[in-house]
Amino acid sequence: MTPISSPCNATLLQRSLNDQLSEQQEEQLAAHLSDCDACRQQLEALASDAASWNHVGKVLRDETSGEHAVAPHSGSTLIPQLPISGADADGEFNDGSRLKPSDFIVDFLQPSQNKESLGRLGNIEIRQFIGQGAHGIVLKGFQDELNRLVAVKVMAPHLASVVAARKRFAREARATAAIVHPNVMPILHVDSSGQLPYLVMPYVDCESLQDRLDREGSLPILDVLRISLQVARGLAAAHAQGLVHRDVKPANILLEPGVERVMLTDFGLARAVDDATLTRSGLIAGTPHYMSPEQARGDAVDTRSDMFSLGSVLYAMSTGRPPFRAESTYGILRRVTDDQPRPMRELNPEVPTWFDAVVMKLLTKSAADRFESVEQIAQILEECVAHVQQPDVFRLPQIVRELRPQKGVLRFRRAWLLRASVVIGVVAAVLIVIKWPEPPPNKSINSDSETTKITEPLNPENTIPWDDGTDQDLEQLGTEVESLFEETK
Amino acid sequence: MSPLETRQSLIVRLKSEQNELAWRDFVCAYEGFLNQLVRRQGVPERHVPDITQQILLTIARSIGGWKDDGNAASFRRWLSTVSRNVVIRFMSRERKQAGGIGGSDLVAQLQNVEDKPDEQHVRRYQHELIVWAAEQVRHEFLETSWRAFWATVIEERSVDDVALELDVSPGSIYMSRSRIMARIKKKVAEVENDQCPNPNDQ
């Protein structure tokens, strides 16, 4: 990024308009604009000519004051929801398709005899309005003949006339039916014959990972690992069927309370890996925070794209915010393709260095430099869970031990390690000479060394807590000392 | 074949491949706008896709009147004008006889697009276009940014007051609202095929 040389800089203004500034440059420019009237005027002139500013302002004023008689149900989504309260810290994108539950019930449900029921949809008594997403409405229902509670996902009415959206719905049903896995939300039934297509799923009392993150911010490392392990397993099952999910994000990850079961859902964007059709749909569904760079560019994607999104989810769980943020969707897309995320430890010092390294490998821009497969990630995560639970019994998987966190840090650490290993190697050699001139055969150095050997090469008392990365350094140091010995033999 | 593919292929008789691509792009950009416009004219939801298709069909048929000069840009400009005229005709017709939803009737009525629409109708068309573009663009921005844009540009309140209320810096409001304005303009241009975009746009 080019530094700001002069405070008044036309290139910078144009780049801010195109969402091409780093977060830091943006802050600097905002501060400058607060004081500099000339730059403000220049920026506004770059955005649009004065006539257009006035025209757009007038049109939108007329629109909301009812100057133009439009159909009563046009329900403008332009006016911000009042009252204006403080800025939402992490910000939300309004998805623009809000529908009143009462309108939906009146317009689309059949009346029911049952008093508990809001209405009927096919053979389902609808009992409750659960929620609403960008593509549809989720309802809680009861199927009499099967005597079970179900969740019904109904396509949003404004999309029902859009061919692409209907296709998306059909694809979701087809894709999900192909994957039977405990970490994938199953689909029981599909109906696309009616005015509004809908999917029937088992009713599970759960919340989305997004809800949990909104409520709690970042999560403890063990929770992060457990959740991501299950997401990775579900995702691996989809990949085994030749499907790419393409929309892995916290809102599509459901957490069952108590049972600690995690389910991946919403295969609406899923594609067969070898499906060449419609790869470039310019359609951005909801937030692009978790998209991979190849998706953001509109390139063909494969399973490695899901790996990147998984990395973004891990990042969000560890720090409470997605790795790439900006004011506009375009800005986010640009950051996804061009910027390096901030190291997680800057945002949450509790994140272990080795975990930062794992996530950064997932977030590599070049798909080829990520892991081999999500299957492999699941295995790694499984070993990481064991390590975090019992650091003195289970070592981190080798592949994680070999990852180094940040490039700058890497060079420094290597150099330090080499120097230290030489010193320690010499010291150790001297010690060995002094202490054990003749190693006693068949005799332990101390009484509990046998039990120690069985479980772990490291003495538990000397074990450094897992979260400061020192044990990795020590392990590597050990290897380097060993190889030094090999060479000097 | 899906209805979208049908609509897009209506035009394969075009002589130039470039024009064919221009038509496809146009349908992609225009269909969303048409759907909303038709809905806002008070057409019941279940008829919206049909009416939209009728209008696109009319536009497609009018292409017979196009004299191909091999220039995709002039085709695209011409297409925008024809579409605007067809849509304006549709809007004034809907006003006169609310409720009467026609199939091939509608096509016949919309067919004659030679007349120059009057000033008022053009204004109304532009109104619809800007409202649509603003609605599309809104969801690309953070809610706070949109509030800042709305309060200062539409409600014409002072930037400093709004900054205080939203707890953001005045500078960030100038940035947000300029970005939003630039996006709305660009969105409108996608449909209008404005041939003189801001030279600073990449």
mmCIF file with all atom_site columns, C-alpha atoms in Angstrom, chain A residues 284-377:
data_model
loop_
_atom_site.group_PDB
_atom_site.id
_atom_site.type_symbol
_atom_site.label_atom_id
_atom_site.label_alt_id
_atom_site.label_comp_id
_atom_site.label_asym_id
_atom_site.label_entity_id
_atom_site.label_seq_id
_atom_site.pdbx_PDB_ins_code
_atom_site.Cartn_x
_atom_site.Cartn_y
_atom_site.Cartn_z
_atom_site.occupancy
_atom_site.B_iso_or_equiv
_atom_site.pdbx_formal_charge
_atom_site.auth_seq_id
_atom_site.auth_comp_id
_atom_site.auth_asym_id
_atom_site.auth_atom_id
_atom_site.pdbx_PDB_model_num
ATOM 1  C CA . ILE A 1 284 ? -23.779 -12.545 -4.267  1.00 0.00 ? 284 ILE A CA 1
ATOM 2  C CA . ALA A 1 285 ? -26.098 -14.087 -1.766  1.00 0.00 ? 285 ALA A CA 1
ATOM 3  C CA . GLY A 1 286 ? -25.965 -12.200 1.514   1.00 0.00 ? 286 GLY A CA 1
ATOM 4  C CA . THR A 1 287 ? -22.612 -11.489 3.092   1.00 0.00 ? 287 THR A CA 1
ATOM 5  C CA . PRO A 1 288 ? -19.421 -12.164 1.131   1.00 0.00 ? 288 PRO A CA 1
ATOM 6  C CA . HIS A 1 289 ? -17.305 -12.178 4.302   1.00 0.00 ? 289 HIS A CA 1
ATOM 7  C CA . TYR A 1 290 ? -16.598 -15.887 4.019   1.00 0.00 ? 290 TYR A CA 1
ATOM 8  C CA . MET A 1 291 ? -16.047 -16.171 0.281   1.00 0.00 ? 291 MET A CA 1
ATOM 9  C CA . SER A 1 292 ? -12.783 -17.484 -1.097  1.00 0.00 ? 292 SER A CA 1
ATOM 10 C CA . PRO A 1 293 ? -10.664 -15.276 -3.375  1.00 0.00 ? 293 PRO A CA 1
ATOM 11 C CA . GLU A 1 294 ? -11.481 -17.491 -6.357  1.00 0.00 ? 294 GLU A CA 1
ATOM 12 C CA . GLN A 1 295 ? -15.201 -17.077 -5.634  1.00 0.00 ? 295 GLN A CA 1
ATOM 13 C CA . ALA A 1 296 ? -14.799 -13.337 -5.185  1.00 0.00 ? 296 ALA A CA 1
ATOM 14 C CA . ARG A 1 297 ? -13.144 -13.136 -8.596  1.00 0.00 ? 297 ARG A CA 1
ATOM 15 C CA . GLY A 1 298 ? -15.875 -15.248 -10.178 1.00 0.00 ? 298 GLY A CA 1
ATOM 16 C CA . ASP A 1 299 ? -13.403 -17.996 -11.112 1.00 0.00 ? 299 ASP A CA 1
ATOM 17 C CA . ALA A 1 300 ? -14.229 -21.676 -11.121 1.00 0.00 ? 300 ALA A CA 1
ATOM 18 C CA . VAL A 1 301 ? -14.178 -23.108 -7.613  1.00 0.00 ? 301 VAL A CA 1
ATOM 19 C CA . ASP A 1 302 ? -13.449 -26.548 -6.219  1.00 0.00 ? 302 ASP A CA 1
ATOM 20 C CA . THR A 1 303 ? -13.354 -28.101 -2.746  1.00 0.00 ? 303 THR A CA 1
ATOM 21 C CA . ARG A 1 304 ? -10.396 -25.923 -1.817  1.00 0.00 ? 304 ARG A CA 1
ATOM 22 C CA . SER A 1 305 ? -12.678 -22.890 -1.922  1.00 0.00 ? 305 SER A CA 1
ATOM 23 C CA . ASP A 1 306 ? -14.684 -24.397 0.957   1.00 0.00 ? 306 ASP A CA 1
ATOM 24 C CA . MET A 1 307 ? -11.378 -24.796 2.789   1.00 0.00 ? 307 MET A CA 1
ATOM 25 C CA . PHE A 1 308 ? -10.804 -21.050 2.638   1.00 0.00 ? 308 PHE A CA 1
ATOM 26 C CA . SER A 1 309 ? -14.340 -20.340 3.870   1.00 0.00 ? 309 SER A CA 1
ATOM 27 C CA . LEU A 1 310 ? -13.810 -22.810 6.700   1.00 0.00 ? 310 LEU A CA 1
ATOM 28 C CA . GLY A 1 311 ? -10.650 -20.880 7.567   1.00 0.00 ? 311 GLY A CA 1
ATOM 29 C CA . SER A 1 312 ? -12.669 -17.648 7.699   1.00 0.00 ? 312 SER A CA 1
ATOM 30 C CA . VAL A 1 313 ? -15.186 -19.306 10.013  1.00 0.00 ? 313 VAL A CA 1
ATOM 31 C CA . LEU A 1 314 ? -12.373 -20.469 12.323  1.00 0.00 ? 314 LEU A CA 1
ATOM 32 C CA . TYR A 1 315 ? -11.012 -16.938 12.294  1.00 0.00 ? 315 TYR A CA 1
ATOM 33 C CA . ALA A 1 316 ? -14.422 -15.507 13.213  1.00 0.00 ? 316 ALA A CA 1
ATOM 34 C CA . MET A 1 317 ? -14.852 -18.017 16.028  1.00 0.00 ? 317 MET A CA 1
ATOM 35 C CA . SER A 1 318 ? -11.411 -17.209 17.446  1.00 0.00 ? 318 SER A CA 1
ATOM 36 C CA . THR A 1 319 ? -11.572 -13.432 17.212  1.00 0.00 ? 319 THR A CA 1
ATOM 37 C CA . GLY A 1 320 ? -15.274 -12.611 17.091  1.00 0.00 ? 320 GLY A CA 1
ATOM 38 C CA . ARG A 1 321 ? -15.008 -11.001 13.632  1.00 0.00 ? 321 ARG A CA 1
ATOM 39 C CA . PRO A 1 322 ? -14.510 -12.232 10.087  1.00 0.00 ? 322 PRO A CA 1
ATOM 40 C CA . PRO A 1 323 ? -10.993 -11.881 8.651   1.00 0.00 ? 323 PRO A CA 1
ATOM 41 C CA . PHE A 1 324 ? -11.938 -9.364  5.957   1.00 0.00 ? 324 PHE A CA 1
ATOM 42 C CA . ARG A 1 325 ? -14.184 -6.434  6.705   1.00 0.00 ? 325 ARG A CA 1
ATOM 43 C CA . ALA A 1 326 ? -15.188 -3.323  4.810   1.00 0.00 ? 326 ALA A CA 1
ATOM 44 C CA . GLU A 1 327 ? -18.090 -0.952  4.486   1.00 0.00 ? 327 GLU A CA 1
ATOM 45 C CA . SER A 1 328 ? -19.391 -2.330  1.215   1.00 0.00 ? 328 SER A CA 1
ATOM 46 C CA . THR A 1 329 ? -19.622 -5.752  -0.336  1.00 0.00 ? 329 THR A CA 1
ATOM 47 C CA . TYR A 1 330 ? -17.228 -4.665  -3.041  1.00 0.00 ? 330 TYR A CA 1
ATOM 48 C CA . GLY A 1 331 ? -14.740 -3.553  -0.403  1.00 0.00 ? 331 GLY A CA 1
ATOM 49 C CA . ILE A 1 332 ? -14.963 -6.938  1.301   1.00 0.00 ? 332 ILE A CA 1
ATOM 50 C CA . LEU A 1 333 ? -14.432 -8.779  -1.982  1.00 0.00 ? 333 LEU A CA 1
ATOM 51 C CA . ARG A 1 334 ? -11.375 -6.703  -2.717  1.00 0.00 ? 334 ARG A CA 1
ATOM 52 C CA . ARG A 1 335 ? -9.903  -7.415  0.702   1.00 0.00 ? 335 ARG A CA 1
ATOM 53 C CA . VAL A 1 336 ? -10.611 -11.123 0.274   1.00 0.00 ? 336 VAL A CA 1
ATOM 54 C CA . THR A 1 337 ? -8.638  -11.186 -2.959  1.00 0.00 ? 337 THR A CA 1
ATOM 55 C CA . ASP A 1 338 ? -5.828  -8.730  -2.084  1.00 0.00 ? 338 ASP A CA 1
ATOM 56 C CA . ASP A 1 339 ? -5.256  -8.259  1.636   1.00 0.00 ? 339 ASP A CA 1
ATOM 57 C CA . GLN A 1 340 ? -3.613  -10.393 4.279   1.00 0.00 ? 340 GLN A CA 1
ATOM 58 C CA . PRO A 1 341 ? -5.769  -10.828 7.383   1.00 0.00 ? 341 PRO A CA 1
ATOM 59 C CA . ARG A 1 342 ? -4.432  -9.488  10.643  1.00 0.00 ? 342 ARG A CA 1
ATOM 60 C CA . PRO A 1 343 ? -2.831  -12.202 12.774  1.00 0.00 ? 343 PRO A CA 1
ATOM 61 C CA . MET A 1 344 ? -5.507  -13.541 15.094  1.00 0.00 ? 344 MET A CA 1
ATOM 62 C CA . ARG A 1 345 ? -3.299  -13.057 18.140  1.00 0.00 ? 345 ARG A CA 1
ATOM 63 C CA . GLU A 1 346 ? -3.427  -9.296  17.628  1.00 0.00 ? 346 GLU A CA 1
ATOM 64 C CA . LEU A 1 347 ? -7.177  -9.463  18.158  1.00 0.00 ? 347 LEU A CA 1
ATOM 65 C CA . ASN A 1 348 ? -7.233  -12.212 20.743  1.00 0.00 ? 348 ASN A CA 1
ATOM 66 C CA . PRO A 1 349 ? -3.940  -12.959 22.519  1.00 0.00 ? 349 PRO A CA 1
ATOM 67 C CA . GLU A 1 350 ? -5.407  -16.207 23.821  1.00 0.00 ? 350 GLU A CA 1
ATOM 68 C CA . VAL A 1 351 ? -5.259  -17.787 20.373  1.00 0.00 ? 351 VAL A CA 1
ATOM 69 C CA . PRO A 1 352 ? -2.350  -20.279 20.312  1.00 0.00 ? 352 PRO A CA 1
ATOM 70 C CA . THR A 1 353 ? 0.326   -19.436 17.738  1.00 0.00 ? 353 THR A CA 1
ATOM 71 C CA . TRP A 1 354 ? 0.037   -22.864 16.164  1.00 0.00 ? 354 TRP A CA 1
ATOM 72 C CA . PHE A 1 355 ? -3.664  -22.358 15.637  1.00 0.00 ? 355 PHE A CA 1
ATOM 73 C CA . ASP A 1 356 ? -3.044  -18.988 14.024  1.00 0.00 ? 356 ASP A CA 1
ATOM 74 C CA . ALA A 1 357 ? -0.696  -20.816 11.652  1.00 0.00 ? 357 ALA A CA 1
ATOM 75 C CA . VAL A 1 358 ? -3.342  -23.440 10.808  1.00 0.00 ? 358 VAL A CA 1
ATOM 76 C CA . VAL A 1 359 ? -5.952  -20.779 10.039  1.00 0.00 ? 359 VAL A CA 1
ATOM 77 C CA . MET A 1 360 ? -3.514  -18.701 7.981   1.00 0.00 ? 360 MET A CA 1
ATOM 78 C CA . LYS A 1 361 ? -2.718  -21.759 5.886   1.00 0.00 ? 361 LYS A CA 1
ATOM 79 C CA . LEU A 1 362 ? -6.440  -22.207 5.235   1.00 0.00 ? 362 LEU A CA 1
ATOM 80 C CA . LEU A 1 363 ? -6.641  -18.534 4.292   1.00 0.00 ? 363 LEU A CA 1
ATOM 81 C CA . THR A 1 364 ? -3.852  -18.729 1.718   1.00 0.00 ? 364 THR A CA 1
ATOM 82 C CA . LYS A 1 365 ? -4.824  -16.850 -1.451  1.00 0.00 ? 365 LYS A CA 1
ATOM 83 C CA . SER A 1 366 ? -3.554  -19.582 -3.721  1.00 0.00 ? 366 SER A CA 1
ATOM 84 C CA . ALA A 1 367 ? -5.789  -22.650 -3.454  1.00 0.00 ? 367 ALA A CA 1
ATOM 85 C CA . ALA A 1 368 ? -2.834  -24.963 -4.074  1.00 0.00 ? 368 ALA A CA 1
ATOM 86 C CA . ASP A 1 369 ? -1.112  -23.780 -0.883  1.00 0.00 ? 369 ASP A CA 1
ATOM 87 C CA . ARG A 1 370 ? -3.945  -24.724 1.454   1.00 0.00 ? 370 ARG A CA 1
ATOM 88 C CA . PHE A 1 371 ? -4.248  -28.208 2.947   1.00 0.00 ? 371 PHE A CA 1
ATOM 89 C CA . GLU A 1 372 ? -4.634  -31.372 0.873   1.00 0.00 ? 372 GLU A CA 1
ATOM 90 C CA . SER A 1 373 ? -8.285  -31.915 1.691   1.00 0.00 ? 373 SER A CA 1
ATOM 91 C CA . VAL A 1 374 ? -10.925 -31.109 4.272   1.00 0.00 ? 374 VAL A CA 1
ATOM 92 C CA . GLU A 1 375 ? -10.661 -34.744 5.291   1.00 0.00 ? 375 GLU A CA 1
ATOM 93 C CA . GLN A 1 376 ? -7.048  -34.047 6.238   1.00 0.00 ? 376 GLN A CA 1
ATOM 94 C CA . ILE A 1 377 ? -8.117  -30.923 8.142   1.00 0.00 ? 377 ILE A CA 1
#
